[in-house]
mmCIF file with all atom_site columns, C-alpha atoms in Angstrom:
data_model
loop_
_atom_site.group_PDB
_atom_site.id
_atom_site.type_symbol
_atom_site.label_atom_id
_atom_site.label_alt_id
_atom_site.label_comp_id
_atom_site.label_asym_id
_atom_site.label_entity_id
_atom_site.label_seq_id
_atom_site.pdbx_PDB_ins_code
_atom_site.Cartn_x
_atom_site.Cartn_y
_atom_site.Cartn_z
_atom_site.occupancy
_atom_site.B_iso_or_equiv
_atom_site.pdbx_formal_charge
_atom_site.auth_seq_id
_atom_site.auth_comp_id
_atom_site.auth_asym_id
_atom_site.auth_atom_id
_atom_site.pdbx_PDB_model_num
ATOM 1   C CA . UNK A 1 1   ? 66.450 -21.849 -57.722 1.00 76.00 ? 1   UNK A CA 1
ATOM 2   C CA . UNK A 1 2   ? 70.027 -21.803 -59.731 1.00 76.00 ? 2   UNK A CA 1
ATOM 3   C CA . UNK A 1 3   ? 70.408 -18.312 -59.023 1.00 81.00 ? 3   UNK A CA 1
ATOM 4   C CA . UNK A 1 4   ? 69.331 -18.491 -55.594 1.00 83.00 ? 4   UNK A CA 1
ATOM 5   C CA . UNK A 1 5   ? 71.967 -21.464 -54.902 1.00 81.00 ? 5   UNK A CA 1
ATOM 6   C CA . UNK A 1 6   ? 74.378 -19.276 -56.973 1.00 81.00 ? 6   UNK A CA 1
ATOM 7   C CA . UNK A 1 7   ? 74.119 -16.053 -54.504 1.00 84.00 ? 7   UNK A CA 1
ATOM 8   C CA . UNK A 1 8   ? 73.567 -18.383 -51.400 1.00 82.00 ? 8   UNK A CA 1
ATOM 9   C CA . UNK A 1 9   ? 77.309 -19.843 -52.454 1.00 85.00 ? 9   UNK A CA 1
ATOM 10  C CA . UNK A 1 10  ? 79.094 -16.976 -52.750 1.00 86.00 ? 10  UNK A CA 1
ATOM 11  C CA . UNK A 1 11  ? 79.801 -16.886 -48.779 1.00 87.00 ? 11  UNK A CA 1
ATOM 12  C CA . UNK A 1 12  ? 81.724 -19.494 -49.581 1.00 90.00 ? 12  UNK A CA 1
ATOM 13  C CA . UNK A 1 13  ? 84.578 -17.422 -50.977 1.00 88.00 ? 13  UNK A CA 1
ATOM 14  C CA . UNK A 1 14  ? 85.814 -16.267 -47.875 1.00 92.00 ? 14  UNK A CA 1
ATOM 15  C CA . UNK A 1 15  ? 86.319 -19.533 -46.221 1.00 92.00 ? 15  UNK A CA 1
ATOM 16  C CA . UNK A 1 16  ? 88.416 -20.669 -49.318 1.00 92.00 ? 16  UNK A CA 1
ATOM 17  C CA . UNK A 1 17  ? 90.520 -17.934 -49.005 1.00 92.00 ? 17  UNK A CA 1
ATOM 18  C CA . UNK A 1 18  ? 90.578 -18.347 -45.214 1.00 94.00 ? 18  UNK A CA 1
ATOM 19  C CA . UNK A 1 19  ? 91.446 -22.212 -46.014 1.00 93.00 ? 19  UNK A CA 1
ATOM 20  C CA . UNK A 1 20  ? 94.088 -21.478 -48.299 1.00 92.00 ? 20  UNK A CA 1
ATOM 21  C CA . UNK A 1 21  ? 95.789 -19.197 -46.198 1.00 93.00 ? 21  UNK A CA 1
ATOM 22  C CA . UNK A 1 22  ? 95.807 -21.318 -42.762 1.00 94.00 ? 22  UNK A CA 1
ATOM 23  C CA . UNK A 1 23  ? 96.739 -24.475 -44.989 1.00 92.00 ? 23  UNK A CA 1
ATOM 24  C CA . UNK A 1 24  ? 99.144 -23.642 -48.224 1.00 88.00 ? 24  UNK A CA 1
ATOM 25  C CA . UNK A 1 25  ? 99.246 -27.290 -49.399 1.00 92.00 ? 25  UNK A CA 1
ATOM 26  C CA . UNK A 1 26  ? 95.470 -27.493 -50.662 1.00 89.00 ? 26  UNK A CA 1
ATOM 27  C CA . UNK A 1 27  ? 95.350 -26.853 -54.486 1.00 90.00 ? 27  UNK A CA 1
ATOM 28  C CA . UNK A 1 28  ? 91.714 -26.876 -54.975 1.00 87.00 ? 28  UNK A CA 1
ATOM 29  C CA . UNK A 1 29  ? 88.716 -26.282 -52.963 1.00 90.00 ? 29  UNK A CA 1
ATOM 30  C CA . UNK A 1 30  ? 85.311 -27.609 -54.373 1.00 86.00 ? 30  UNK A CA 1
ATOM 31  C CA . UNK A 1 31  ? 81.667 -26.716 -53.522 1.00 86.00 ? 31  UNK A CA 1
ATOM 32  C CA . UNK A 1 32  ? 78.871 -27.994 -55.295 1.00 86.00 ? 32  UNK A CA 1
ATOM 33  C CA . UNK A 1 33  ? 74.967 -28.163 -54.716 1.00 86.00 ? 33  UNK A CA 1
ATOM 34  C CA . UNK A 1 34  ? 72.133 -30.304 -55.635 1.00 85.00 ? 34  UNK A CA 1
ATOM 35  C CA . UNK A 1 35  ? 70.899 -27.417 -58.167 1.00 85.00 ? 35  UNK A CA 1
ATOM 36  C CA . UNK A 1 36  ? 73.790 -28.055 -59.644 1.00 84.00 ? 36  UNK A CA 1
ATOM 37  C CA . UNK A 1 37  ? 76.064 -24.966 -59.024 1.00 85.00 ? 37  UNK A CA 1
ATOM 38  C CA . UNK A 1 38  ? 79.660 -25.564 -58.501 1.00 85.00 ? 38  UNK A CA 1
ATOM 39  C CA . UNK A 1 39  ? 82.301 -23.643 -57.100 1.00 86.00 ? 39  UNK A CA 1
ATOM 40  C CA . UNK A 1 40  ? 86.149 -24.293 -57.714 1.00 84.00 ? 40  UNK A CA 1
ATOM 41  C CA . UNK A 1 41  ? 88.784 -21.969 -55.618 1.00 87.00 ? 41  UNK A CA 1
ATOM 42  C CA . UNK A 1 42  ? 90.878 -20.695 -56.655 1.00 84.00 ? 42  UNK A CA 1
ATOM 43  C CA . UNK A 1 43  ? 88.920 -20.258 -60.254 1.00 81.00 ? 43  UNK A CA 1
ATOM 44  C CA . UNK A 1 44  ? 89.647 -21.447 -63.334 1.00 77.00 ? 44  UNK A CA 1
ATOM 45  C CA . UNK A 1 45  ? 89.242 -20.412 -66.664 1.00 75.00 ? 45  UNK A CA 1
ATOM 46  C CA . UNK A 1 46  ? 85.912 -22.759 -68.117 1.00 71.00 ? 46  UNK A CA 1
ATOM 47  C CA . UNK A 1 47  ? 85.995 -24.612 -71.681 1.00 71.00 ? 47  UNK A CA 1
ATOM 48  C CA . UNK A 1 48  ? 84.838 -22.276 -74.397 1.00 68.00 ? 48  UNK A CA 1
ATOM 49  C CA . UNK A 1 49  ? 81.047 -21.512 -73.799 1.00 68.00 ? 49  UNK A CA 1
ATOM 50  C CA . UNK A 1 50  ? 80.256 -22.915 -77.181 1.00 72.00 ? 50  UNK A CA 1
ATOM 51  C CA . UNK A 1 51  ? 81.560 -26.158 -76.567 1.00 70.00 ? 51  UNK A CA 1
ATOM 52  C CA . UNK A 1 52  ? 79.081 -28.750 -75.091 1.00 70.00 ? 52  UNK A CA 1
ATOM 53  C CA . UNK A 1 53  ? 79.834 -29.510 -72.165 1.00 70.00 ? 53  UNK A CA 1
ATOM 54  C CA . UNK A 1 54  ? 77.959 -32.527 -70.177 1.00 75.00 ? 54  UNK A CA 1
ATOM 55  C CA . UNK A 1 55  ? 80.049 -31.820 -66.442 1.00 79.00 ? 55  UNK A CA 1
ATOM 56  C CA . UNK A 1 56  ? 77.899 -32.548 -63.372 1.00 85.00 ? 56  UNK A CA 1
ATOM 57  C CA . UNK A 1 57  ? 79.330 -32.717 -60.206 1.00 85.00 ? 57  UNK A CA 1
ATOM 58  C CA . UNK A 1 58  ? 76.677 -34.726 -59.261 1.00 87.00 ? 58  UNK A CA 1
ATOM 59  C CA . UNK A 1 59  ? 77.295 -37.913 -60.589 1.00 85.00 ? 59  UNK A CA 1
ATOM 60  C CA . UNK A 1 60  ? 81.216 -37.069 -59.652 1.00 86.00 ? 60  UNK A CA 1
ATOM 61  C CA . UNK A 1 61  ? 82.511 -39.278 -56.510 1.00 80.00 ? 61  UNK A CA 1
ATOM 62  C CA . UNK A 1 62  ? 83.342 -36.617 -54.509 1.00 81.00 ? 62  UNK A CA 1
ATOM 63  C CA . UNK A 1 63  ? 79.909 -35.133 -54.559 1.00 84.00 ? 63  UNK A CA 1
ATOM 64  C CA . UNK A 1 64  ? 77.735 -38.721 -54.140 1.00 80.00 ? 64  UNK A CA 1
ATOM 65  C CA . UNK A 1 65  ? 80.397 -39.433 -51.033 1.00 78.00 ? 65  UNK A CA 1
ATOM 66  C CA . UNK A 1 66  ? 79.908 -36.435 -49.362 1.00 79.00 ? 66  UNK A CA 1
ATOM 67  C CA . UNK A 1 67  ? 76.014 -36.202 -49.854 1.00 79.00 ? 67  UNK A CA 1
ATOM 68  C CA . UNK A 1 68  ? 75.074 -39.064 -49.059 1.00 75.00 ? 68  UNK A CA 1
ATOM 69  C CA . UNK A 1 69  ? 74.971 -41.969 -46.399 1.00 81.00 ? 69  UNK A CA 1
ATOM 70  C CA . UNK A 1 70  ? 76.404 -45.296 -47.241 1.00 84.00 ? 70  UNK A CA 1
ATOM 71  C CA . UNK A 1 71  ? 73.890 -47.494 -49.229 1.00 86.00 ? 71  UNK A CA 1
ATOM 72  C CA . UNK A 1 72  ? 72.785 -50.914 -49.005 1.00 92.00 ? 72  UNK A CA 1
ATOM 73  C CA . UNK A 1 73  ? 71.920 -51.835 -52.590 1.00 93.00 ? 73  UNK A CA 1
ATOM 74  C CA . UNK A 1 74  ? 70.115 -54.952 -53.988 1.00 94.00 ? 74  UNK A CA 1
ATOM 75  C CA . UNK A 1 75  ? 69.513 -55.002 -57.511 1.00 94.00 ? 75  UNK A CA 1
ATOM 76  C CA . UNK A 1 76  ? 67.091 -57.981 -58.932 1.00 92.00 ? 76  UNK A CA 1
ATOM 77  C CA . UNK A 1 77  ? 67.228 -58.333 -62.421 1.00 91.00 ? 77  UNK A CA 1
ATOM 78  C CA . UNK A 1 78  ? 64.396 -60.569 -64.373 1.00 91.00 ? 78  UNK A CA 1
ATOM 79  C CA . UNK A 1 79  ? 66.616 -63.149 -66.783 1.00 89.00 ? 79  UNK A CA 1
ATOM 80  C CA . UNK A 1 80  ? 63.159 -64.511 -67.877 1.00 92.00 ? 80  UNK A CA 1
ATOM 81  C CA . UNK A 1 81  ? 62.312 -65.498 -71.386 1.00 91.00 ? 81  UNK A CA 1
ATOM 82  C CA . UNK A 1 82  ? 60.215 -62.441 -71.670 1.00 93.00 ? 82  UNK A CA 1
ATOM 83  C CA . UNK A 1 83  ? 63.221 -60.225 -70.989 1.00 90.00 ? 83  UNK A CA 1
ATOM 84  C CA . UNK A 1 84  ? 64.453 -59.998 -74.601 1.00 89.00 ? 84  UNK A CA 1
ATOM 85  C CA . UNK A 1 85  ? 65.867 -57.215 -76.857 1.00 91.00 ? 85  UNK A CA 1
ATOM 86  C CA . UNK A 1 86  ? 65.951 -53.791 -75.739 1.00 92.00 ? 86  UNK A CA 1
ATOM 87  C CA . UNK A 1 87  ? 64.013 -54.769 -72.311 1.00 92.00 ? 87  UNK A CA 1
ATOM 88  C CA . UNK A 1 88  ? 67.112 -56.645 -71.187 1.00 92.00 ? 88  UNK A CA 1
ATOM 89  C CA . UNK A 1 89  ? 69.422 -54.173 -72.596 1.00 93.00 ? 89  UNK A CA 1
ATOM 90  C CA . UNK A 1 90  ? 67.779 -51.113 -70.891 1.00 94.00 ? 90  UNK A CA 1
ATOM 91  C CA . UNK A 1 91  ? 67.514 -53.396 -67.276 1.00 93.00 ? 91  UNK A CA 1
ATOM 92  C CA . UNK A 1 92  ? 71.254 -53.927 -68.210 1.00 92.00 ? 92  UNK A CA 1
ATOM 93  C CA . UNK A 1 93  ? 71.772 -50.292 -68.290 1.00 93.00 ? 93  UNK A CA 1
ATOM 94  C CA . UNK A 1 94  ? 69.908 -49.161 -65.079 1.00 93.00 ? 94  UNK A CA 1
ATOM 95  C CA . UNK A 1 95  ? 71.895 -51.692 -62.941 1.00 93.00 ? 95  UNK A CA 1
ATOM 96  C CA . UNK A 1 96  ? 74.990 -50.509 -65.195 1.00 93.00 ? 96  UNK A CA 1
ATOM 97  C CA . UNK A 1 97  ? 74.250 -46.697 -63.625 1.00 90.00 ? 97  UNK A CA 1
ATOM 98  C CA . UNK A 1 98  ? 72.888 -47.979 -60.333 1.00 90.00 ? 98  UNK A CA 1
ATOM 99  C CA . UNK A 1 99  ? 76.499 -49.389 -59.382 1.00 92.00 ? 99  UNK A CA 1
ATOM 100 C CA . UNK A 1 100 ? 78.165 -46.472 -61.146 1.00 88.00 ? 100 UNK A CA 1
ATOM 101 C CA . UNK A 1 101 ? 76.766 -44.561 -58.036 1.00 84.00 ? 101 UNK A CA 1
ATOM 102 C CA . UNK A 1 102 ? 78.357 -46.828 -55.562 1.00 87.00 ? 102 UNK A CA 1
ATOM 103 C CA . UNK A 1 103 ? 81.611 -45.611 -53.222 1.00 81.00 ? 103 UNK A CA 1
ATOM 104 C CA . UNK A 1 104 ? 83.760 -47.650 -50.573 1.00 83.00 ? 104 UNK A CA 1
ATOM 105 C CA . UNK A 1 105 ? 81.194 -47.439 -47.818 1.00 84.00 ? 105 UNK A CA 1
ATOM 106 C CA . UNK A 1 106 ? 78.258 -49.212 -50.108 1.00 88.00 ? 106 UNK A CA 1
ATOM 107 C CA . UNK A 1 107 ? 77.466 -52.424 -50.153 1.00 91.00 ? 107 UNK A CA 1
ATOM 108 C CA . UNK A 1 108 ? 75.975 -54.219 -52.576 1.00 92.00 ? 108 UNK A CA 1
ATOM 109 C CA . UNK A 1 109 ? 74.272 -57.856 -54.048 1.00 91.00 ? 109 UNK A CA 1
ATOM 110 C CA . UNK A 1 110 ? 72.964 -58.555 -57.540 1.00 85.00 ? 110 UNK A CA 1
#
């Protein structure tokens, strides 16, 4: 499927040039896909390759905006006495990455 999206991308090259050409001012061109390839123009060099590196487009605002429609969000957390500990803590953190997906356009209650 990566590869696929990889070779299905590469078409892409000639509009960024094309881009660049008919508009100077842009600096960088981005292109990602939900398989998670990702295209920069013009290139750059990439962190060592034996550095971890955790980059996703995905969960970068650019991608979410453009991918998606705007949301309408409600997120119901349970404050009950059974909701102790780590239970409340990992709630806590789902909401926590929930609204870390949110852009202008979303709207939201909690």
């Amino acid at each position: 499927v990566i590869l696929n999206s990889a070779k299905w991308t590469e078409g892409l090259d000639k509009y960024f040039r094309e881009n660049m050409e008919k508009e100077p001012s842009l600096l960088w061109q981005l292109a990602g896909t939900s398989t998670g390839v990702y295209r920069a123009y013009p290139g750059y060099k990439w962190r060592t390759p034996n550095d971890k590196d955790m980059y996703d487009h995905r969960r970068r605002g650019w991608y979410i905006q453009g991918s998606s429609s705007p949301k309408d969000m409600v997120i119901l957390l349970d404050l009950s006495g059974s909701m102790t500990g780590s239970k409340i803590a990992i709630v806590k953190l789902a909401a926590t990455y929930l609204l870390d997906t949110l852009q202008e356009n979303d709207f939201v209650n909690v």
